[in-house]
Amino acid sequence: MGQDAGWTPEDVAVERPSPARMYDYFLGGSHNFAADRELAERYMQVLPDMPEIARANRKFLVRAVRALTEAGIDQYLDLGSGLPTQGCTHETARRINPDARVVYVDVDPVTVEFGRSLLEATSGVEILHADLRAPQAVLDSDEVARCLDLSRPVGVLMVAMLHFVPDDDDPSALVAAYRDASAPGSHLVVSHATSDYHPDTMREAASVYNSGATHGMNFRSRAQITALLDGYELLEPGLVDVIRWRPDDDHDPLGGDVSRYHLLAAVGRKIAGPR
């Protein structure tokens, strides 16, 4: 899996692993570098199910975006998106609504350059190089202005993203900032790594990840993840294990053992009116 690209943007240190490019590697992609693969392989020594976890997470994104698009959401802000490859947000939404619009946001400059090359012939889709921890800069960007109408409902995606935000950066306030900027009828899509099932294993996995990646891993409990969803009414079935959110396929390579996925997921609708 993976091969070094023939180019990188200037002044980018690709010897430091990126979560977005490691995720691409877990999914079997080729837009990653030796450092990404090395740390990913070390991570999989502790958590060998990681490729299946990544695939389950991408399948959840597909199911969630499909459900929201069928319900009438036609624009998405995909925060911490990684590469817009197979099963990505705009492809999923446009199978239902060809006019759906998407802005992808990622902090990794190599991922953004790769993404731009993938999207250069695709209208109504933008990719923004920005740190999602600066919500006003994201929301005020030219890319958002060109592509989205925030006076109308929008689907905000934070899929496998919030566990890269440490408590010191106040993830609750971050979620609230995007929530408050979105119109009534907007939705939030979240998946988040948890240490509830195997805390010792996940501490070891976090130690490996945090030893080299540009952004550290912050596993949270179900109660902590629930608190991040304040201001949203959760769609059925609520906050559940990632493979249990409206599954559409009985086949599970991990035999239905939710404890091996270490990932919770939910979709919520913004609660209308004053809070």
PDB file of C-alpha atoms in Angstrom:
ATOM      1  CA  MET A   1       0.000   0.000   0.000  1.00  0.00           C
ATOM      2  CA  GLY A   2       1.154   3.516  -0.741  1.00  0.00           C
ATOM      3  CA  GLN A   3       4.014   5.011  -2.646  1.00  0.00           C
ATOM      4  CA  ASP A   4       5.920   8.245  -2.287  1.00  0.00           C
ATOM      5  CA  ALA A   5       4.603  11.051  -4.427  1.00  0.00           C
ATOM      6  CA  GLY A   6       6.905  12.551  -7.023  1.00  0.00           C
ATOM      7  CA  TRP A   7       6.433  16.012  -5.537  1.00  0.00           C
ATOM      8  CA  THR A   8       5.458  17.833  -2.383  1.00  0.00           C
ATOM      9  CA  PRO A   9       4.561  21.461  -1.715  1.00  0.00           C
ATOM     10  CA  GLU A  10       7.615  23.521  -0.815  1.00  0.00           C
ATOM     11  CA  ASP A  11       8.671  23.725   2.829  1.00  0.00           C
ATOM     12  CA  VAL A  12       6.489  20.783   3.909  1.00  0.00           C
ATOM     13  CA  ALA A  13       8.172  18.284   6.215  1.00  0.00           C
ATOM     14  CA  VAL A  14       6.785  14.998   4.903  1.00  0.00           C
ATOM     15  CA  GLU A  15       9.096  13.101   7.247  1.00  0.00           C
ATOM     16  CA  ARG A  16       6.532  13.839  10.012  1.00  0.00           C
ATOM     17  CA  PRO A  17       3.475  11.542   9.809  1.00  0.00           C
ATOM     18  CA  SER A  18       0.114  13.143   9.083  1.00  0.00           C
ATOM     19  CA  PRO A  19      -3.182  11.694  10.402  1.00  0.00           C
ATOM     20  CA  ALA A  20      -4.833  12.336   7.033  1.00  0.00           C
ATOM     21  CA  ARG A  21      -2.148  10.482   5.095  1.00  0.00           C
ATOM     22  CA  MET A  22      -2.031   7.660   7.663  1.00  0.00           C
ATOM     23  CA  TYR A  23      -5.797   7.301   7.250  1.00  0.00           C
ATOM     24  CA  ASP A  24      -5.304   7.118   3.494  1.00  0.00           C
ATOM     25  CA  TYR A  25      -2.810   4.306   4.107  1.00  0.00           C
ATOM     26  CA  PHE A  26      -5.216   2.441   6.396  1.00  0.00           C
ATOM     27  CA  LEU A  27      -7.817   2.656   3.612  1.00  0.00           C
ATOM     28  CA  GLY A  28      -5.361   1.226   1.085  1.00  0.00           C
ATOM     29  CA  GLY A  29      -4.677   4.506  -0.691  1.00  0.00           C
ATOM     30  CA  SER A  30      -1.463   5.674  -2.350  1.00  0.00           C
ATOM     31  CA  HIS A  31      -1.325   9.324  -1.266  1.00  0.00           C
ATOM     32  CA  ASN A  32       1.043   8.828   1.654  1.00  0.00           C
ATOM     33  CA  PHE A  33       4.756   8.817   2.416  1.00  0.00           C
ATOM     34  CA  ALA A  34       7.271   6.536   4.094  1.00  0.00           C
ATOM     35  CA  ALA A  35       6.950   8.261   7.466  1.00  0.00           C
ATOM     36  CA  ASP A  36       3.168   7.891   7.373  1.00  0.00           C
ATOM     37  CA  ARG A  37       3.426   4.197   6.584  1.00  0.00           C
ATOM     38  CA  GLU A  38       6.072   3.555   9.228  1.00  0.00           C
ATOM     39  CA  LEU A  39       4.006   5.043  12.056  1.00  0.00           C
ATOM     40  CA  ALA A  40       0.830   3.417  10.718  1.00  0.00           C
ATOM     41  CA  GLU A  41       2.523   0.017  10.805  1.00  0.00           C
ATOM     42  CA  ARG A  42       3.711   0.612  14.376  1.00  0.00           C
ATOM     43  CA  TYR A  43       0.171   1.632  15.326  1.00  0.00           C
ATOM     44  CA  MET A  44      -1.213  -1.546  13.784  1.00  0.00           C
ATOM     45  CA  GLN A  45       1.141  -3.645  15.883  1.00  0.00           C
ATOM     46  CA  VAL A  46      -0.931  -2.484  18.842  1.00  0.00           C
ATOM     47  CA  LEU A  47      -4.252  -2.163  16.998  1.00  0.00           C
ATOM     48  CA  PRO A  48      -4.184  -4.661  14.099  1.00  0.00           C
ATOM     49  CA  ASP A  49      -7.854  -4.025  13.291  1.00  0.00           C
ATOM     50  CA  MET A  50      -7.132  -0.428  12.257  1.00  0.00           C
ATOM     51  CA  PRO A  51      -7.716  -0.953   8.495  1.00  0.00           C
ATOM     52  CA  GLU A  52     -11.139  -2.429   9.263  1.00  0.00           C
ATOM     53  CA  ILE A  53     -11.853   0.424  11.682  1.00  0.00           C
ATOM     54  CA  ALA A  54     -10.994   2.948   8.967  1.00  0.00           C
ATOM     55  CA  ARG A  55     -13.217   1.192   6.453  1.00  0.00           C
ATOM     56  CA  ALA A  56     -16.089   1.030   8.959  1.00  0.00           C
ATOM     57  CA  ASN A  57     -15.680   4.742   9.608  1.00  0.00           C
ATOM     58  CA  ARG A  58     -15.817   5.543   5.893  1.00  0.00           C
ATOM     59  CA  LYS A  59     -18.927   3.352   5.518  1.00  0.00           C
ATOM     60  CA  PHE A  60     -20.562   5.284   8.359  1.00  0.00           C
ATOM     61  CA  LEU A  61     -19.804   8.557   6.567  1.00  0.00           C
ATOM     62  CA  VAL A  62     -21.455   7.191   3.436  1.00  0.00           C
ATOM     63  CA  ARG A  63     -24.568   6.059   5.317  1.00  0.00           C
ATOM     64  CA  ALA A  64     -24.862   9.353   7.202  1.00  0.00           C
ATOM     65  CA  VAL A  65     -24.408  11.573   4.136  1.00  0.00           C
ATOM     66  CA  ARG A  66     -26.834   9.420   2.186  1.00  0.00           C
ATOM     67  CA  ALA A  67     -29.451   9.743   4.950  1.00  0.00           C
ATOM     68  CA  LEU A  68     -29.048  13.519   5.178  1.00  0.00           C
ATOM     69  CA  THR A  69     -29.116  14.038   1.419  1.00  0.00           C
ATOM     70  CA  GLU A  70     -32.260  11.947   1.146  1.00  0.00           C
ATOM     71  CA  ALA A  71     -33.741  14.195   3.847  1.00  0.00           C
ATOM     72  CA  GLY A  72     -32.972  17.316   1.782  1.00  0.00           C
ATOM     73  CA  ILE A  73     -29.521  18.500   2.906  1.00  0.00           C
ATOM     74  CA  ASP A  74     -27.707  19.616  -0.243  1.00  0.00           C
ATOM     75  CA  GLN A  75     -24.533  21.242   1.119  1.00  0.00           C
ATOM     76  CA  TYR A  76     -21.790  19.969   3.407  1.00  0.00           C
ATOM     77  CA  LEU A  77     -18.824  21.320   5.351  1.00  0.00           C
ATOM     78  CA  ASP A  78     -16.462  18.368   5.847  1.00  0.00           C
ATOM     79  CA  LEU A  79     -14.006  19.282   8.609  1.00  0.00           C
ATOM     80  CA  GLY A  80     -10.779  17.334   8.915  1.00  0.00           C
ATOM     81  CA  SER A  81     -11.808  15.572   5.743  1.00  0.00           C
ATOM     82  CA  GLY A  82      -8.571  13.965   4.638  1.00  0.00           C
ATOM     83  CA  LEU A  83      -8.442  13.063   0.967  1.00  0.00           C
ATOM     84  CA  PRO A  84     -11.682  13.151  -1.064  1.00  0.00           C
ATOM     85  CA  THR A  85     -11.227   9.627  -2.416  1.00  0.00           C
ATOM     86  CA  GLN A  86     -13.580   6.666  -2.885  1.00  0.00           C
ATOM     87  CA  GLY A  87     -16.717   6.928  -0.750  1.00  0.00           C
ATOM     88  CA  CYS A  88     -16.130  10.608  -0.030  1.00  0.00           C
ATOM     89  CA  THR A  89     -18.791  13.170   0.797  1.00  0.00           C
ATOM     90  CA  HIS A  90     -19.443  14.788  -2.577  1.00  0.00           C
ATOM     91  CA  GLU A  91     -19.542  11.490  -4.457  1.00  0.00           C
ATOM     92  CA  THR A  92     -22.007  10.050  -1.939  1.00  0.00           C
ATOM     93  CA  ALA A  93     -24.280  13.102  -1.888  1.00  0.00           C
ATOM     94  CA  ARG A  94     -24.266  13.513  -5.672  1.00  0.00           C
ATOM     95  CA  ARG A  95     -25.508   9.989  -6.239  1.00  0.00           C
ATOM     96  CA  ILE A  96     -28.759  11.316  -4.773  1.00  0.00           C
ATOM     97  CA  ASN A  97     -28.579  15.016  -5.597  1.00  0.00           C
ATOM     98  CA  PRO A  98     -26.203  15.884  -8.467  1.00  0.00           C
ATOM     99  CA  ASP A  99     -26.264  19.537  -7.374  1.00  0.00           C
ATOM    100  CA  ALA A 100     -24.974  18.891  -3.848  1.00  0.00           C
ATOM    101  CA  ARG A 101     -22.076  21.136  -2.853  1.00  0.00           C
ATOM    102  CA  VAL A 102     -19.184  20.374  -0.517  1.00  0.00           C
ATOM    103  CA  VAL A 103     -16.275  22.203   1.089  1.00  0.00           C
ATOM    104  CA  TYR A 104     -13.545  19.912   2.406  1.00  0.00           C
ATOM    105  CA  VAL A 105     -11.232  21.303   5.099  1.00  0.00           C
ATOM    106  CA  ASP A 106      -7.890  19.865   6.162  1.00  0.00           C
ATOM    107  CA  VAL A 107      -4.835  21.221   7.957  1.00  0.00           C
ATOM    108  CA  ASP A 108      -2.280  19.055   6.142  1.00  0.00           C
ATOM    109  CA  PRO A 109      -0.903  20.976   3.104  1.00  0.00           C
ATOM    110  CA  VAL A 110       0.112  17.839   1.198  1.00  0.00           C
ATOM    111  CA  THR A 111      -3.366  16.368   1.604  1.00  0.00           C
ATOM    112  CA  VAL A 112      -4.905  19.621   0.373  1.00  0.00           C
ATOM    113  CA  GLU A 113      -2.635  19.748  -2.691  1.00  0.00           C
ATOM    114  CA  PHE A 114      -3.457  16.133  -3.510  1.00  0.00           C
ATOM    115  CA  GLY A 115      -7.120  16.937  -3.002  1.00  0.00           C
ATOM    116  CA  ARG A 116      -7.006  19.922  -5.316  1.00  0.00           C
ATOM    117  CA  SER A 117      -5.506  17.775  -8.044  1.00  0.00           C
ATOM    118  CA  LEU A 118      -8.333  15.264  -7.582  1.00  0.00           C
ATOM    119  CA  LEU A 119     -11.041  17.950  -7.616  1.00  0.00           C
ATOM    120  CA  GLU A 120      -9.751  20.365 -10.271  1.00  0.00           C
ATOM    121  CA  ALA A 121     -12.390  19.301 -12.800  1.00  0.00           C
ATOM    122  CA  THR A 122     -15.227  19.095 -10.269  1.00  0.00           C
ATOM    123  CA  SER A 123     -17.484  22.149  -9.969  1.00  0.00           C
ATOM    124  CA  GLY A 124     -19.323  22.961  -6.773  1.00  0.00           C
ATOM    125  CA  VAL A 125     -16.672  21.295  -4.617  1.00  0.00           C
ATOM    126  CA  GLU A 126     -13.824  23.108  -2.839  1.00  0.00           C
ATOM    127  CA  ILE A 127     -10.968  22.062  -0.581  1.00  0.00           C
ATOM    128  CA  LEU A 128      -9.657  24.528   1.974  1.00  0.00           C
ATOM    129  CA  HIS A 129      -6.293  24.449   3.715  1.00  0.00           C
ATOM    130  CA  ALA A 130      -7.166  25.563   7.241  1.00  0.00           C
ATOM    131  CA  ASP A 131      -7.105  24.538  10.868  1.00  0.00           C
ATOM    132  CA  LEU A 132     -10.660  23.676  11.870  1.00  0.00           C
ATOM    133  CA  ARG A 133      -9.777  24.859  15.389  1.00  0.00           C
ATOM    134  CA  ALA A 134     -10.104  28.386  13.950  1.00  0.00           C
ATOM    135  CA  PRO A 135     -13.793  28.193  13.018  1.00  0.00           C
ATOM    136  CA  GLN A 136     -14.223  31.848  12.093  1.00  0.00           C
ATOM    137  CA  ALA A 137     -11.366  31.646   9.595  1.00  0.00           C
ATOM    138  CA  VAL A 138     -12.949  28.554   8.063  1.00  0.00           C
ATOM    139  CA  LEU A 139     -16.436  30.059   7.925  1.00  0.00           C
ATOM    140  CA  ASP A 140     -15.178  33.369   6.490  1.00  0.00           C
ATOM    141  CA  SER A 141     -13.025  31.709   3.820  1.00  0.00           C
ATOM    142  CA  ASP A 142     -13.454  32.354   0.110  1.00  0.00           C
ATOM    143  CA  GLU A 143     -14.010  28.630  -0.423  1.00  0.00           C
ATOM    144  CA  VAL A 144     -17.009  28.564   1.901  1.00  0.00           C
ATOM    145  CA  ALA A 145     -18.363  31.802   0.418  1.00  0.00           C
ATOM    146  CA  ARG A 146     -18.125  30.423  -3.124  1.00  0.00           C
ATOM    147  CA  CYS A 147     -19.664  27.061  -2.367  1.00  0.00           C
ATOM    148  CA  LEU A 148     -22.024  27.184   0.607  1.00  0.00           C
ATOM    149  CA  ASP A 149     -24.981  29.280   1.714  1.00  0.00           C
ATOM    150  CA  LEU A 150     -24.858  29.245   5.513  1.00  0.00           C
ATOM    151  CA  SER A 151     -28.278  30.892   5.755  1.00  0.00           C
ATOM    152  CA  ARG A 152     -29.631  27.501   4.705  1.00  0.00           C
ATOM    153  CA  PRO A 153     -29.266  24.091   6.441  1.00  0.00           C
ATOM    154  CA  VAL A 154     -25.853  22.512   6.093  1.00  0.00           C
ATOM    155  CA  GLY A 155     -24.404  19.157   7.055  1.00  0.00           C
ATOM    156  CA  VAL A 156     -21.294  19.669   9.213  1.00  0.00           C
ATOM    157  CA  LEU A 157     -19.038  16.609   9.264  1.00  0.00           C
ATOM    158  CA  MET A 158     -16.595  15.920  12.086  1.00  0.00           C
ATOM    159  CA  VAL A 159     -15.880  12.319  11.177  1.00  0.00           C
ATOM    160  CA  ALA A 160     -12.919  10.789  13.045  1.00  0.00           C
ATOM    161  CA  MET A 161     -11.766  14.324  13.737  1.00  0.00           C
ATOM    162  CA  LEU A 162     -12.558  15.433  17.289  1.00  0.00           C
ATOM    163  CA  HIS A 163     -10.243  12.858  18.833  1.00  0.00           C
ATOM    164  CA  PHE A 164      -7.386  14.904  17.366  1.00  0.00           C
ATOM    165  CA  VAL A 165      -8.522  17.950  19.366  1.00  0.00           C
ATOM    166  CA  PRO A 166      -7.042  17.968  22.886  1.00  0.00           C
ATOM    167  CA  ASP A 167      -9.058  19.099  25.891  1.00  0.00           C
ATOM    168  CA  ASP A 168      -6.865  22.206  26.109  1.00  0.00           C
ATOM    169  CA  ASP A 169      -8.357  23.351  22.785  1.00  0.00           C
ATOM    170  CA  ASP A 170     -11.906  22.991  24.186  1.00  0.00           C
ATOM    171  CA  PRO A 171     -13.583  20.646  21.679  1.00  0.00           C
ATOM    172  CA  SER A 172     -17.020  21.485  23.129  1.00  0.00           C
ATOM    173  CA  ALA A 173     -16.575  25.156  22.264  1.00  0.00           C
ATOM    174  CA  LEU A 174     -15.315  24.177  18.830  1.00  0.00           C
ATOM    175  CA  VAL A 175     -18.430  22.117  18.090  1.00  0.00           C
ATOM    176  CA  ALA A 176     -20.587  24.936  19.461  1.00  0.00           C
ATOM    177  CA  ALA A 177     -18.950  27.515  17.183  1.00  0.00           C
ATOM    178  CA  TYR A 178     -19.855  25.574  14.052  1.00  0.00           C
ATOM    179  CA  ARG A 179     -23.288  24.755  15.468  1.00  0.00           C
ATOM    180  CA  ASP A 180     -24.065  28.394  16.204  1.00  0.00           C
ATOM    181  CA  ALA A 181     -22.935  29.457  12.717  1.00  0.00           C
ATOM    182  CA  SER A 182     -25.279  26.998  11.021  1.00  0.00           C
ATOM    183  CA  ALA A 183     -28.918  27.584  10.164  1.00  0.00           C
ATOM    184  CA  PRO A 184     -31.880  25.828  11.797  1.00  0.00           C
ATOM    185  CA  GLY A 185     -32.287  22.393  10.239  1.00  0.00           C
ATOM    186  CA  SER A 186     -28.537  21.887   9.986  1.00  0.00           C
ATOM    187  CA  HIS A 187     -27.012  18.583  11.052  1.00  0.00           C
ATOM    188  CA  LEU A 188     -23.797  17.352  12.636  1.00  0.00           C
ATOM    189  CA  VAL A 189     -22.163  14.031  11.726  1.00  0.00           C
ATOM    190  CA  VAL A 190     -19.622  12.746  14.273  1.00  0.00           C
ATOM    191  CA  SER A 191     -17.513   9.677  14.850  1.00  0.00           C
ATOM    192  CA  HIS A 192     -15.035   9.582  17.728  1.00  0.00           C
ATOM    193  CA  ALA A 193     -12.518   7.073  19.065  1.00  0.00           C
ATOM    194  CA  THR A 194     -13.215   5.705  22.540  1.00  0.00           C
ATOM    195  CA  SER A 195     -11.167   3.874  25.132  1.00  0.00           C
ATOM    196  CA  ASP A 196     -14.232   2.477  26.911  1.00  0.00           C
ATOM    197  CA  TYR A 197     -13.742  -1.108  25.786  1.00  0.00           C
ATOM    198  CA  HIS A 198     -10.002  -1.755  26.143  1.00  0.00           C
ATOM    199  CA  PRO A 199      -8.443   1.182  28.006  1.00  0.00           C
ATOM    200  CA  ASP A 200      -4.985  -0.365  28.409  1.00  0.00           C
ATOM    201  CA  THR A 201      -4.726  -1.196  24.702  1.00  0.00           C
ATOM    202  CA  MET A 202      -5.910   2.251  23.711  1.00  0.00           C
ATOM    203  CA  ARG A 203      -3.433   3.953  26.040  1.00  0.00           C
ATOM    204  CA  GLU A 204      -0.662   2.004  24.350  1.00  0.00           C
ATOM    205  CA  ALA A 205      -2.053   2.841  20.904  1.00  0.00           C
ATOM    206  CA  ALA A 206      -2.256   6.537  21.797  1.00  0.00           C
ATOM    207  CA  SER A 207       1.330   6.467  23.030  1.00  0.00           C
ATOM    208  CA  VAL A 208       2.517   5.068  19.691  1.00  0.00           C
ATOM    209  CA  TYR A 209       0.439   7.552  17.701  1.00  0.00           C
ATOM    210  CA  ASN A 210       1.432  10.538  19.779  1.00  0.00           C
ATOM    211  CA  SER A 211       5.118   9.690  19.490  1.00  0.00           C
ATOM    212  CA  GLY A 212       5.286  10.882  15.906  1.00  0.00           C
ATOM    213  CA  ALA A 213       2.112  12.227  14.315  1.00  0.00           C
ATOM    214  CA  THR A 214       1.502  15.925  13.748  1.00  0.00           C
ATOM    215  CA  HIS A 215      -1.662  15.727  15.863  1.00  0.00           C
ATOM    216  CA  GLY A 216      -2.034  13.565  18.957  1.00  0.00           C
ATOM    217  CA  MET A 217      -4.854  11.099  19.673  1.00  0.00           C
ATOM    218  CA  ASN A 218      -7.324  11.839  22.476  1.00  0.00           C
ATOM    219  CA  PHE A 219      -9.623   8.925  23.256  1.00  0.00           C
ATOM    220  CA  ARG A 220     -12.824   9.858  25.134  1.00  0.00           C
ATOM    221  CA  SER A 221     -15.560   8.026  26.992  1.00  0.00           C
ATOM    222  CA  ARG A 222     -19.147   7.702  25.811  1.00  0.00           C
ATOM    223  CA  ALA A 223     -20.181  10.318  28.385  1.00  0.00           C
ATOM    224  CA  GLN A 224     -17.512  12.756  27.194  1.00  0.00           C
ATOM    225  CA  ILE A 225     -18.504  12.282  23.550  1.00  0.00           C
ATOM    226  CA  THR A 226     -22.176  12.757  24.443  1.00  0.00           C
ATOM    227  CA  ALA A 227     -21.295  16.089  26.052  1.00  0.00           C
ATOM    228  CA  LEU A 228     -19.709  17.259  22.784  1.00  0.00           C
ATOM    229  CA  LEU A 229     -23.085  16.843  21.049  1.00  0.00           C
ATOM    230  CA  ASP A 230     -24.873  19.418  23.194  1.00  0.00           C
ATOM    231  CA  GLY A 231     -27.353  21.462  21.200  1.00  0.00           C
ATOM    232  CA  TYR A 232     -28.207  18.633  18.818  1.00  0.00           C
ATOM    233  CA  GLU A 233     -31.153  16.248  18.858  1.00  0.00           C
ATOM    234  CA  LEU A 234     -29.698  12.882  17.880  1.00  0.00           C
ATOM    235  CA  LEU A 235     -31.292  10.957  15.045  1.00  0.00           C
ATOM    236  CA  GLU A 236     -32.111   7.330  15.716  1.00  0.00           C
ATOM    237  CA  PRO A 237     -30.345   5.224  16.896  1.00  0.00           C
ATOM    238  CA  GLY A 238     -28.427   7.905  18.849  1.00  0.00           C
ATOM    239  CA  LEU A 239     -24.770   7.646  19.831  1.00  0.00           C
ATOM    240  CA  VAL A 240     -23.836   4.054  19.048  1.00  0.00           C
ATOM    241  CA  ASP A 241     -20.906   1.905  17.973  1.00  0.00           C
ATOM    242  CA  VAL A 242     -19.924   2.868  14.460  1.00  0.00           C
ATOM    243  CA  ILE A 243     -21.157  -0.373  12.866  1.00  0.00           C
ATOM    244  CA  ARG A 244     -24.536   0.005  14.608  1.00  0.00           C
ATOM    245  CA  TRP A 245     -25.501   3.344  13.063  1.00  0.00           C
ATOM    246  CA  ARG A 246     -28.189   2.312  10.538  1.00  0.00           C
ATOM    247  CA  PRO A 247     -26.210  -0.635   9.119  1.00  0.00           C
ATOM    248  CA  ASP A 248     -27.093  -1.651   5.576  1.00  0.00           C
ATOM    249  CA  ASP A 249     -24.824  -4.696   5.293  1.00  0.00           C
ATOM    250  CA  ASP A 250     -24.960  -7.823   7.461  1.00  0.00           C
ATOM    251  CA  HIS A 251     -21.344  -8.722   6.667  1.00  0.00           C
ATOM    252  CA  ASP A 252     -18.859  -7.613   9.318  1.00  0.00           C
ATOM    253  CA  PRO A 253     -15.209  -8.671   8.962  1.00  0.00           C
ATOM    254  CA  LEU A 254     -14.761  -8.424  12.746  1.00  0.00           C
ATOM    255  CA  GLY A 255     -17.720 -10.662  13.485  1.00  0.00           C
ATOM    256  CA  GLY A 256     -19.920  -7.944  14.941  1.00  0.00           C
ATOM    257  CA  ASP A 257     -17.587  -7.393  17.907  1.00  0.00           C
ATOM    258  CA  VAL A 258     -18.129  -3.691  18.555  1.00  0.00           C
ATOM    259  CA  SER A 259     -15.316  -3.618  21.114  1.00  0.00           C
ATOM    260  CA  ARG A 260     -12.800  -4.120  18.321  1.00  0.00           C
ATOM    261  CA  TYR A 261     -13.858  -0.920  16.549  1.00  0.00           C
ATOM    262  CA  HIS A 262     -13.264   1.511  19.442  1.00  0.00           C
ATOM    263  CA  LEU A 263     -15.394   4.071  17.608  1.00  0.00           C
ATOM    264  CA  LEU A 264     -18.730   5.710  18.448  1.00  0.00           C
ATOM    265  CA  ALA A 265     -20.887   7.570  15.934  1.00  0.00           C
ATOM    266  CA  ALA A 266     -23.934   9.825  15.823  1.00  0.00           C
ATOM    267  CA  VAL A 267     -25.881  12.236  13.641  1.00  0.00           C
ATOM    268  CA  GLY A 268     -27.708  15.150  15.225  1.00  0.00           C
ATOM    269  CA  ARG A 269     -30.104  17.864  14.121  1.00  0.00           C
ATOM    270  CA  LYS A 270     -29.506  21.355  15.473  1.00  0.00           C
ATOM    271  CA  ILE A 271     -32.032  22.201  18.159  1.00  0.00           C
ATOM    272  CA  ALA A 272     -34.016  25.246  17.067  1.00  0.00           C
ATOM    273  CA  GLY A 273     -34.498  28.329  19.188  1.00  0.00           C
ATOM    274  CA  PRO A 274     -32.557  29.841  22.071  1.00  0.00           C
ATOM    275  CA  ARG A 275     -30.495  27.544  24.256  1.00  0.00           C
TER     276      ARG A 275
END
